[in-house]
Short mmCIF file of C-alpha atoms and ligand atoms in Angstrom, two decimals:
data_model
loop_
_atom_site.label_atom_id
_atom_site.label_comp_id
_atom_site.label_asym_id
_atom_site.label_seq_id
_atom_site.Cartn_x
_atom_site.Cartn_y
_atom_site.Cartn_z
CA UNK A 1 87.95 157.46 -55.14
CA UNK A 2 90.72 155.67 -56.77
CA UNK A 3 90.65 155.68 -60.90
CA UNK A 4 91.12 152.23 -61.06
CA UNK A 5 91.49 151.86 -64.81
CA UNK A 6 93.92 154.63 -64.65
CA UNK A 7 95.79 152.58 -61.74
CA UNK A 8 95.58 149.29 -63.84
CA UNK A 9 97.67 150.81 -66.99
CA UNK A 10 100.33 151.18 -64.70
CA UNK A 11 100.65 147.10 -64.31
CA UNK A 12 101.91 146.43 -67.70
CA UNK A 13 101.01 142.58 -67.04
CA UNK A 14 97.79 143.11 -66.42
CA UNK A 15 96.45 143.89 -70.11
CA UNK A 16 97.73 140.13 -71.16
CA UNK A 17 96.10 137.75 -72.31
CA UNK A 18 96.34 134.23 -70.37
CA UNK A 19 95.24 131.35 -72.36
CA UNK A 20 93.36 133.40 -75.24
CA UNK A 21 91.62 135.21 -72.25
CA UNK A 22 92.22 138.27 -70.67
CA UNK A 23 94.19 137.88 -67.58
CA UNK A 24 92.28 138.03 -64.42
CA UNK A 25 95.37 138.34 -61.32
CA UNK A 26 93.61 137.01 -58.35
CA UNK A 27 96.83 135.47 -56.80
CA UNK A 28 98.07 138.59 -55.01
CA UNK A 29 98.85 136.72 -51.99
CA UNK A 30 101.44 134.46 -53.72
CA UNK A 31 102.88 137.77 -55.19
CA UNK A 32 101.44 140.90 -55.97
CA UNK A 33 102.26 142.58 -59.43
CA UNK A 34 104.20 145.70 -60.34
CA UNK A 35 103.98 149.15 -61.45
CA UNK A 36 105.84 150.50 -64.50
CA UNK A 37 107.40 152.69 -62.11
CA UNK A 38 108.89 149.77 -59.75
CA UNK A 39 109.71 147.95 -63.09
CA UNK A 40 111.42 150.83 -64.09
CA UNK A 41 114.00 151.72 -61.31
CA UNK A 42 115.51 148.36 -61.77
CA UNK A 43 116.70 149.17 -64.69
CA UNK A 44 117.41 152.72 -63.71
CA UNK A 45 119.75 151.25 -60.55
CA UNK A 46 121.38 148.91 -63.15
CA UNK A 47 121.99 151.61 -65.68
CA UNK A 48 122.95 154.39 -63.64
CA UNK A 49 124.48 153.58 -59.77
CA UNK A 50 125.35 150.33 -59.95
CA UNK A 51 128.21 149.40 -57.65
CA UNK A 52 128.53 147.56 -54.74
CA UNK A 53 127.79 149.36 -51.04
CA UNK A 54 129.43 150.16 -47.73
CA UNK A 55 132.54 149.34 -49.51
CA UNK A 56 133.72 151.65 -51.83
CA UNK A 57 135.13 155.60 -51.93
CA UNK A 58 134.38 155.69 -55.74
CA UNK A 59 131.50 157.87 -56.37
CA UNK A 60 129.10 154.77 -57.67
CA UNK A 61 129.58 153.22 -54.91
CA UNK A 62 128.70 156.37 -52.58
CA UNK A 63 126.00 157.07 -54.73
CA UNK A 64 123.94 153.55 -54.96
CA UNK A 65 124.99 153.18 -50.98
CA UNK A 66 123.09 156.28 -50.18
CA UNK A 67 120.48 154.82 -52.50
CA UNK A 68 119.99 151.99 -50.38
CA UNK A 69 120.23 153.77 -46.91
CA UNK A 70 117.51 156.20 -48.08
CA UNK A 71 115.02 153.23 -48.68
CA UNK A 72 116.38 152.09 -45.56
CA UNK A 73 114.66 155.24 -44.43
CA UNK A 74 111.75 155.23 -46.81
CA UNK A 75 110.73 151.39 -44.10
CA UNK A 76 111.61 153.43 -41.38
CA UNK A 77 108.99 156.12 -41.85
CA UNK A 78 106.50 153.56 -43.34
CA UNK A 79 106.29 151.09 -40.31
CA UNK A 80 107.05 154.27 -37.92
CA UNK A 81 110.21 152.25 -36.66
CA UNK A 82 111.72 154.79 -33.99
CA UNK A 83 115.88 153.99 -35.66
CA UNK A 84 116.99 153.53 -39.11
CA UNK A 85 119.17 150.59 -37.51
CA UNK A 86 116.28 148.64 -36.56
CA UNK A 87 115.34 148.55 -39.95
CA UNK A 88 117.25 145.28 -41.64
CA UNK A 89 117.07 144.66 -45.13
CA UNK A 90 116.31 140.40 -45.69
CA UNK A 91 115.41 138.27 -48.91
CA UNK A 92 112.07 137.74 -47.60
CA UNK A 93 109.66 137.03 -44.59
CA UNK A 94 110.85 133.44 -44.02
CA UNK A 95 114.05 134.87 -44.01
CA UNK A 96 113.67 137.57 -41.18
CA UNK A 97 111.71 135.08 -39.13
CA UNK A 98 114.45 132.37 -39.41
CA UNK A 99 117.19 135.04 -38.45
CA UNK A 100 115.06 135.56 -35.23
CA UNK A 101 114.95 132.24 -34.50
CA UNK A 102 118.32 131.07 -34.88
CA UNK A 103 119.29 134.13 -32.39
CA UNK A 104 116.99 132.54 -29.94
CA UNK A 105 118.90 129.12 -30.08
CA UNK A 106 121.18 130.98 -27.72
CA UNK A 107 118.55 132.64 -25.38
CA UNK A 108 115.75 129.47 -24.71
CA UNK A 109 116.48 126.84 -22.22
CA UNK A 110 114.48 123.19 -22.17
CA UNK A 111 111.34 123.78 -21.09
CA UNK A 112 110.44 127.62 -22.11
CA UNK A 113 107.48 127.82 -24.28
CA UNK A 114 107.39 129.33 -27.81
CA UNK A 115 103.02 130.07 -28.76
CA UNK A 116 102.44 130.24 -32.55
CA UNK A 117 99.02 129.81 -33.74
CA UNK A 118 97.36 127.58 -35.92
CA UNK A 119 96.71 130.19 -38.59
CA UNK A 120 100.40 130.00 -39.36
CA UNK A 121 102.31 130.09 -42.52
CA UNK A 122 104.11 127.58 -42.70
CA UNK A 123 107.61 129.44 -42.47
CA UNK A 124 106.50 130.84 -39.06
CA UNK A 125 105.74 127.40 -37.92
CA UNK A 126 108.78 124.97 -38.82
CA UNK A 127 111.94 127.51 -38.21
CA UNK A 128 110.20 127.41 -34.46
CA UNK A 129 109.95 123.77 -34.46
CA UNK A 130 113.72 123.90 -35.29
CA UNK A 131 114.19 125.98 -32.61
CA UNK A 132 112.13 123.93 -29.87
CA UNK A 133 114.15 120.84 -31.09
CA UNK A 134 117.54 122.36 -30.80
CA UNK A 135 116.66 123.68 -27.40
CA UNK A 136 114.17 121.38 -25.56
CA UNK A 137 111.64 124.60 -25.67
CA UNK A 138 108.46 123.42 -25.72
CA UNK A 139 106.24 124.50 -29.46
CA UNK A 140 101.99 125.46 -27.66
CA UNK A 141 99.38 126.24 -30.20
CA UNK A 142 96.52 128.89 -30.12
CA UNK A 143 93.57 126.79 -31.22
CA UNK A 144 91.08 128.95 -33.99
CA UNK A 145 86.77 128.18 -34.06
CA UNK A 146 84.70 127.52 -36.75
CA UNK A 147 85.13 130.99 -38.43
CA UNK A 148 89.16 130.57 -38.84
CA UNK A 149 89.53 133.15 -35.82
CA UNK A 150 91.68 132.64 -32.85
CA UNK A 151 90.73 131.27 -29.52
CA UNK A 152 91.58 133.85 -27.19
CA UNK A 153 90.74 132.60 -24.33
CA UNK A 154 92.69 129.33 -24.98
CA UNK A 155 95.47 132.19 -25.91
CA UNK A 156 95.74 133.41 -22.45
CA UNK A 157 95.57 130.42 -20.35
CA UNK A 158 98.43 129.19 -22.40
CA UNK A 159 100.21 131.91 -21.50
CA UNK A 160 102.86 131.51 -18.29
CA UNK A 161 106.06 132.60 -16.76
CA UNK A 162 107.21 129.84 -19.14
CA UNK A 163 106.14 131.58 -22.19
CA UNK A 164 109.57 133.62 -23.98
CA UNK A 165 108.04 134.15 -27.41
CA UNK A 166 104.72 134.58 -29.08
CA UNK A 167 104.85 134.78 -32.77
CA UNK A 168 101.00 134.92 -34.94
CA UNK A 169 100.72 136.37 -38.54
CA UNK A 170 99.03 139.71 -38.66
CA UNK A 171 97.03 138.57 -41.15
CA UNK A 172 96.13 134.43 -42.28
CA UNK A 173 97.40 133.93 -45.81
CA UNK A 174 95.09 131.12 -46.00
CA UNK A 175 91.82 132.75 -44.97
CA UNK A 176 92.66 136.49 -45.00
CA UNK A 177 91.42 136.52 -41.14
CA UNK A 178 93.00 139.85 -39.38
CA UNK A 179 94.20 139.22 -36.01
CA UNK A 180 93.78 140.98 -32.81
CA UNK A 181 97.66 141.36 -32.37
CA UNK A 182 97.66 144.51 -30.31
CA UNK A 183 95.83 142.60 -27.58
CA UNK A 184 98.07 139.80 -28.32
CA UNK A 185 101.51 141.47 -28.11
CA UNK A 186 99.51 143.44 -25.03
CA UNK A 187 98.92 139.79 -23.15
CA UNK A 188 102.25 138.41 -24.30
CA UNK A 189 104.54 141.18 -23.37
CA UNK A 190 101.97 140.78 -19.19
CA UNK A 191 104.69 137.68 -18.95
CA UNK A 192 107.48 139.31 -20.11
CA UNK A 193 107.60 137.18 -24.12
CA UNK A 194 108.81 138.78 -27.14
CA UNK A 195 106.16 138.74 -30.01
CA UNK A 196 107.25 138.27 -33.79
CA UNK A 197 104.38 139.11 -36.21
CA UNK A 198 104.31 137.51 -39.30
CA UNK A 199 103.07 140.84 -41.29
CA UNK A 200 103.05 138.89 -45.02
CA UNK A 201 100.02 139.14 -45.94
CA UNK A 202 98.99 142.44 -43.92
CA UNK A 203 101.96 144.59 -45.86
CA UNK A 204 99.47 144.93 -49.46
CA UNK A 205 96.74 146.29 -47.29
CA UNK A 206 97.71 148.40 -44.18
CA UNK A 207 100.61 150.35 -42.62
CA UNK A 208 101.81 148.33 -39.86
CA UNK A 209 102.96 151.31 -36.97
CA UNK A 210 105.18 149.55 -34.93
CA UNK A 211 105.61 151.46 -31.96
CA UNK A 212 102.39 151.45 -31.60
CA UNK A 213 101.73 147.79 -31.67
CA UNK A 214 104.62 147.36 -29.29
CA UNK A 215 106.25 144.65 -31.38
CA UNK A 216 109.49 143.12 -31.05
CA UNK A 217 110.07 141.95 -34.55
CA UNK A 218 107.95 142.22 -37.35
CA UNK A 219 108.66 140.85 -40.39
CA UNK A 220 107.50 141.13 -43.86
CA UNK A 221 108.20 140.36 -47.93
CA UNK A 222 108.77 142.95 -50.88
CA UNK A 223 107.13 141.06 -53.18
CA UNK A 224 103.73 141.21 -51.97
CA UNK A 225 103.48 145.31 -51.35
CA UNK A 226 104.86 145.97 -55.29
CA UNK A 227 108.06 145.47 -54.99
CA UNK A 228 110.76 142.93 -56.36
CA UNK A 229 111.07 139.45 -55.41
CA UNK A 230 114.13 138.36 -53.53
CA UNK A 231 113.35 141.64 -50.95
CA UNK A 232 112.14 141.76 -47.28
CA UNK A 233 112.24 143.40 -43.91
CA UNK A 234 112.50 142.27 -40.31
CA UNK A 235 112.14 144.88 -37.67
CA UNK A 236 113.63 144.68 -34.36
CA UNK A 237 113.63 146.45 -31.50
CA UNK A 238 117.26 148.03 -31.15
CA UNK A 239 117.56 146.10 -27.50
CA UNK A 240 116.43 143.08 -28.98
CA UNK A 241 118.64 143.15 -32.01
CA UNK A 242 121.81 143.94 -29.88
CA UNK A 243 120.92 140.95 -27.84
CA UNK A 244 120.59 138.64 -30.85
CA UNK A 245 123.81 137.21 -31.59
CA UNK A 246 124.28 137.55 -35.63
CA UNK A 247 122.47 135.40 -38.42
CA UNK A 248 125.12 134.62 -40.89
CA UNK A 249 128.73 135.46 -40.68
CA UNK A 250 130.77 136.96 -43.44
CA UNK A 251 131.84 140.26 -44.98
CA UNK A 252 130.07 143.90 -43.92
CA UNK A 253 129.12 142.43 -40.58
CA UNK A 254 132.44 142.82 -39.15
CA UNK A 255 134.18 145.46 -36.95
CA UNK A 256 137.66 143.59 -37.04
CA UNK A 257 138.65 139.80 -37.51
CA UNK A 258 141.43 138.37 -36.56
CA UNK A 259 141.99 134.55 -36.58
CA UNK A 260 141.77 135.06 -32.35
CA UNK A 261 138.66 137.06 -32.10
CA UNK A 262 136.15 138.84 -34.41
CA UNK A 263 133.89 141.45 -33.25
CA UNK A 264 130.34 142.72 -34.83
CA UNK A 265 129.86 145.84 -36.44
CA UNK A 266 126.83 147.75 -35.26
CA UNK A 267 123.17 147.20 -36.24
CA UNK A 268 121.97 146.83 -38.94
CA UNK A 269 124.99 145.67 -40.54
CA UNK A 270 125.67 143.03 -37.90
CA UNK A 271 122.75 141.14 -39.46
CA UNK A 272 123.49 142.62 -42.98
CA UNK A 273 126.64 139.85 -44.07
CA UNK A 274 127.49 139.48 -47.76
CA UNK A 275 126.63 141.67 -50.69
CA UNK A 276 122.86 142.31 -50.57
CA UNK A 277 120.19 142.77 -52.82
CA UNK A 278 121.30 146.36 -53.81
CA UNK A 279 118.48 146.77 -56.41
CA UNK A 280 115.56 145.23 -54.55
CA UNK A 281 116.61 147.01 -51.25
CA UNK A 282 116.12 150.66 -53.06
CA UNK A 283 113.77 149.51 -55.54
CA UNK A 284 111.39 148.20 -52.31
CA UNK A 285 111.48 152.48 -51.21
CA UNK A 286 110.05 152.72 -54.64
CA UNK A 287 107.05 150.61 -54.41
CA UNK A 288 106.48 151.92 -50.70
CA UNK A 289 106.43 155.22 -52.36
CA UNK A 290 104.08 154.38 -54.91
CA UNK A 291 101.14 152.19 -52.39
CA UNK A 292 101.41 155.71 -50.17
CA UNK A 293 100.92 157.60 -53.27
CA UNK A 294 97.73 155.53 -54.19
CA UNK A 295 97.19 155.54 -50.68
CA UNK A 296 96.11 152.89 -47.96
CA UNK A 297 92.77 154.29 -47.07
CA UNK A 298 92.24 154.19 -51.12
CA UNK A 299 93.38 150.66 -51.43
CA UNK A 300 91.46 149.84 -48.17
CA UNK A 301 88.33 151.16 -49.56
CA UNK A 302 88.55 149.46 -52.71
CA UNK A 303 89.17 145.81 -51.30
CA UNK A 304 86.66 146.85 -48.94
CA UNK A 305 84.25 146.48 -51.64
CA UNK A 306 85.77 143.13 -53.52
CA UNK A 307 85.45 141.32 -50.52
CA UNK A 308 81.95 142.00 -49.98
CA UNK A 309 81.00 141.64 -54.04
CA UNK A 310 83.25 138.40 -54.52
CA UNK A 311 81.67 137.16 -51.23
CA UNK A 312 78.11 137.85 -52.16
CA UNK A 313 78.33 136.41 -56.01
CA UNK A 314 80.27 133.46 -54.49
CA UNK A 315 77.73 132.43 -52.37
CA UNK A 316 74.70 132.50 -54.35
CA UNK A 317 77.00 129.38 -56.04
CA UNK A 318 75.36 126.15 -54.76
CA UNK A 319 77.44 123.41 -52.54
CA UNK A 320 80.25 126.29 -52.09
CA UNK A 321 81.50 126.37 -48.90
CA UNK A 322 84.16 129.86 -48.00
CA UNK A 323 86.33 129.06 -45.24
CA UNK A 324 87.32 132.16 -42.84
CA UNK A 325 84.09 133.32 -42.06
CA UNK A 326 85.26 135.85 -39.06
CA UNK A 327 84.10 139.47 -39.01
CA UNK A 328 87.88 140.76 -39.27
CA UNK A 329 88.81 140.11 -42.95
CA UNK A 330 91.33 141.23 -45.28
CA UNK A 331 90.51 140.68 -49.38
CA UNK A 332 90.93 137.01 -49.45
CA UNK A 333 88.26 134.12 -50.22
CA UNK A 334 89.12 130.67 -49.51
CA UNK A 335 86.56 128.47 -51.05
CA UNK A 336 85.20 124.73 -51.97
CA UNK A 337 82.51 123.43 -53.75
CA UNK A 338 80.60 120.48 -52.51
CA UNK A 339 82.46 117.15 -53.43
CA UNK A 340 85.08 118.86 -56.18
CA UNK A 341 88.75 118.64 -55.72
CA UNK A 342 90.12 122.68 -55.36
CA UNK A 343 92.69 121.99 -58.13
CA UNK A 344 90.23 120.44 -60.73
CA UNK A 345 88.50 124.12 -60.58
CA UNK A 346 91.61 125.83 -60.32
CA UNK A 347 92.75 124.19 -63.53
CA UNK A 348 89.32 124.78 -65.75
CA UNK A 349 89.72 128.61 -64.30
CA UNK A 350 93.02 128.82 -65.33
CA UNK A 351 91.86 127.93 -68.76
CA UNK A 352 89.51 130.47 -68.47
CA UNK A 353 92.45 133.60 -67.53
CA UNK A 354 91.61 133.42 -64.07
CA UNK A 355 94.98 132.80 -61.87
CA UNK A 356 93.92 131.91 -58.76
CA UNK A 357 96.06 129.60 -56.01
CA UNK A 358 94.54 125.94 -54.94
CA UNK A 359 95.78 123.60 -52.51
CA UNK A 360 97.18 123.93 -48.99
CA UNK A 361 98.38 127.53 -49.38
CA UNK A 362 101.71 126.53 -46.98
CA UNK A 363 99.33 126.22 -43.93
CA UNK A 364 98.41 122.63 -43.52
CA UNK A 365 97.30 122.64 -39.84
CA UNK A 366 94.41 124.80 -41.07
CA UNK A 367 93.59 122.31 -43.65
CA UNK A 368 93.45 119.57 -41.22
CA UNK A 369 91.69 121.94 -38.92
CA UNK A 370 88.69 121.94 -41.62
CA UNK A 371 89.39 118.12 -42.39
CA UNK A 372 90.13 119.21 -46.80
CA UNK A 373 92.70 119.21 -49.01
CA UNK A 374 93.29 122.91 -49.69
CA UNK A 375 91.27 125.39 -50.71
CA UNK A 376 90.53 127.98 -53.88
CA UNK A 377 92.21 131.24 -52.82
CA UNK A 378 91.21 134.28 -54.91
CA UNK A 379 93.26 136.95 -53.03
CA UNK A 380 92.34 140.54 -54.74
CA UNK A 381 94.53 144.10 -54.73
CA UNK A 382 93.31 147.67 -55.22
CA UNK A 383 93.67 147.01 -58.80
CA UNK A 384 91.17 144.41 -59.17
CA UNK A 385 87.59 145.29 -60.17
CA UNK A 386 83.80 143.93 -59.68
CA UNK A 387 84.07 143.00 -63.51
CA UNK A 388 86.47 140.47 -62.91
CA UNK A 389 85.14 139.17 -60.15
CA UNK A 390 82.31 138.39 -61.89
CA UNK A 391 84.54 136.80 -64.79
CA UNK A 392 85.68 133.93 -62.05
CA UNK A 393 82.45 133.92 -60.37
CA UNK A 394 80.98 132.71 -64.01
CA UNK A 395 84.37 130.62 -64.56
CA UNK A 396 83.31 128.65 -61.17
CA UNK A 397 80.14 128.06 -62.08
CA UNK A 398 81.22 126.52 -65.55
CA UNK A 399 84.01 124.44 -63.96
CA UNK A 400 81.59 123.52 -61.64
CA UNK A 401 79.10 121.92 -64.22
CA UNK A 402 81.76 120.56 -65.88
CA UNK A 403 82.70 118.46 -62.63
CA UNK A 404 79.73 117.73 -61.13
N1 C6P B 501 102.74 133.25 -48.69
C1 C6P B 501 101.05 132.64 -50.30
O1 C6P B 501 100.68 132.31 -51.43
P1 C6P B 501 108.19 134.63 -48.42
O2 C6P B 501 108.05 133.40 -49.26
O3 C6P B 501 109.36 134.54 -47.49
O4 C6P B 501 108.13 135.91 -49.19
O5 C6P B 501 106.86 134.68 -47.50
C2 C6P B 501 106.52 133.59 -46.69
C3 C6P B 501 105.22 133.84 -46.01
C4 C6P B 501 105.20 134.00 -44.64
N2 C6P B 501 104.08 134.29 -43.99
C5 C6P B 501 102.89 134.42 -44.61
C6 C6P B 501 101.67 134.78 -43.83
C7 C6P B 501 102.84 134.26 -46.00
O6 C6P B 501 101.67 134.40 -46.62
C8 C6P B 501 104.02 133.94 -46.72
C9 C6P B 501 103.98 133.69 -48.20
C10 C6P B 501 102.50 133.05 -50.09
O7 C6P B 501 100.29 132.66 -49.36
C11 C6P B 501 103.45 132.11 -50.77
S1 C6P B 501 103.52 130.55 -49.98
#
């Protein structure tokens, strides 16, 4: 059993007050907060090794470059990647995924098919649109039901001999619905496609093993598991990445350059060009350290438990409506209320200390899908508790009066 309030004093930010309120942080899938510990090392990195990497025989420079190749480790070991090198340090998941696709600009012909589904994030929607329009590939779409789950059925018969990638998030940002990707990569991999999974939103919650899902590329954000902003990782399968020509050209990605020819240093650094984020990349081992040290059967557990408590008290709410209704859920609840705009209750519960996000969430099509707006999204971490769901549950109801 996790201590929570012993866990909570470790998120300085969470004992503010937000408006004359206490805070209540229920935006965790915009960003999640972070430990004293994580806060901490950036300062530590900045006071102690800082020096730029891969670049220098000075001892600072040895010292914060074996800093950053032992968090390169640190992913390695957490996502069970079988190389170091397949391991590439990005700003971010939009970032990985658009690195994948502009190396496919150079591998699909008119008329392949890229699959994404219509639970996507945004970011793993238009960088493939991109790609289909500087190609002639052709963009297919696995339909979701009533519950926000996907159609998988309508998966498989879109998939053909035509199909060269399937990308799906591993879990919905917008709904919190977990996806079947093992039987997706499983299917997708049957016609010989490469799968990307969006893992965003499924980093906070789970260890992602990806030899064992069989992935080609997963990518994901710091800033959601505890870690700084501005920090990311996209996996790749070694054969993939030494197919993929290079992202972004520049310095460290180099084996020699002359004004004739240049070649590419080896992976990772042939995706790695310009000075990187040397304090996120080792600060990002930190907070992987510290979510296996609470644990991710711990923080399972505990969301476990705020999904089903925010999901009961929720409902007992008349005219409210949650959206993402499938069994498989992660601790997310989308939500309306009968003839109120989502922002007009995010506002009054912001008033109230209770940050939640409203609107579209970056995934339009499954706004259109339900024919609204957006949505309230109240996305918890294992350092929420019952009590404050029970603080917004009573701030709904108030807005709700207020607005009706
Ligand atoms: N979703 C949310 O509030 P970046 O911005 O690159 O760190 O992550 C983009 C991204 C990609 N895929 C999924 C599934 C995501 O949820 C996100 C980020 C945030 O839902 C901010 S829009």
């Amino acid at each position: 059993m996790l201590d929570i309030q012993k866990i909570r004093a470790e998120f300085p930010i969470l004992s503010q007050t937000v408006n004359g309120k206490p805070l209540v942080y229920f935006d965790n899938g915009a960003t999640s907060q972070k430990p004293q510990i994580v806060i901490d090392a950036i300062a530590k990195y900045y006071q102690e090794i800082n020096a730029n990497i891969h670049r220098g025989v000075h001892t600072l420079s040895q010292l914060a470059t074996d800093a950053y190749e032992i968090s390169r480790g640190k992913v390695q070991h957490h996502i069970n990647a079988k190389f170091a090198h397949e391991v590439l340090f990005t700003s971010g998941t939009t970032h990985g995924i658009n690195l994948v696709t502009n190396g496919f600009a150079s591998i699909l012909k008119p008329g392949d098919e890229v699959i994404v589904s219509s639970l996507e994030h945004h970011s793993n929607i238009v960088p493939w649109q991109m790609l289909c329009e500087k190609t002639g590939a052709v963009l297919r779409v696995i339909p979701i039901n009533e519950d926000g789950e996907l159609i998988m059925e309508a998966y498989e018969s879109l998939l053909s001999e035509k199909t060269k990638v399937v990308t799906v998030n591993h879990i919905s940002n917008a709904l919190g619905i977990i996806n079947p990707i093992k039987y997706i990569i499983e299917k997708a991999h049957a016609v010989g496609a490469a799968v990307l999974i969006d893992g965003a939103q499924a980093v906070p919650h789970l260890k992602p093993d990806v030899q064992d899902l069989d992935c080609d590329f997963y990518a994901f954000s710091g800033h959601k598991m505890c870690g700084p902003t501005g920090t990311g990782i996209l996996y790749g399968k070694e054969a993939w990445l030494n197919k993929l020509p290079p992202y972004q050209g520049g310095g460290e990605m180099i084996k020699e350059v002359t004004f004739e020819k240049t070649t590419y240093a080896d992976l990772p650094h042939k995706f790695e060009a310009g000075t990187p984020n040397i304090a996120g990349g080792i600060v990002l081992g930190t907070a992987i350290d510290y979510l296996n040290t609470v644990g991710f059967e711990n923080i399972q557990k505990q969301e476990e438990e705020l999904l089903a408590h925010a999901t009961k008290s929720l409902l007992e709410i008349e005219g409210l409506k949650i959206y993402g209704t499938g069994k498989n859920k992660a601790s997310v609840v989308s939500f309306n209320i009968d003839g109120i705009h989502p922002y007009d209750i995010g506002s009054i519960i912001d008033k109230l200390g209770i940050a939640v996000r409203t609107g579209h969430h970056c995934a339009q099509p499954i706004m259109n899908f339900f024919c609204i707006p957006g949505t309230i999204r109240a996305s918890f971490s294992f350092y929420n508790t019952k009590e404050e769901i029970d603080l917004m549950v009573e701030a709904v109801k108030k807005a709700k009066t207020m607005l009706s």
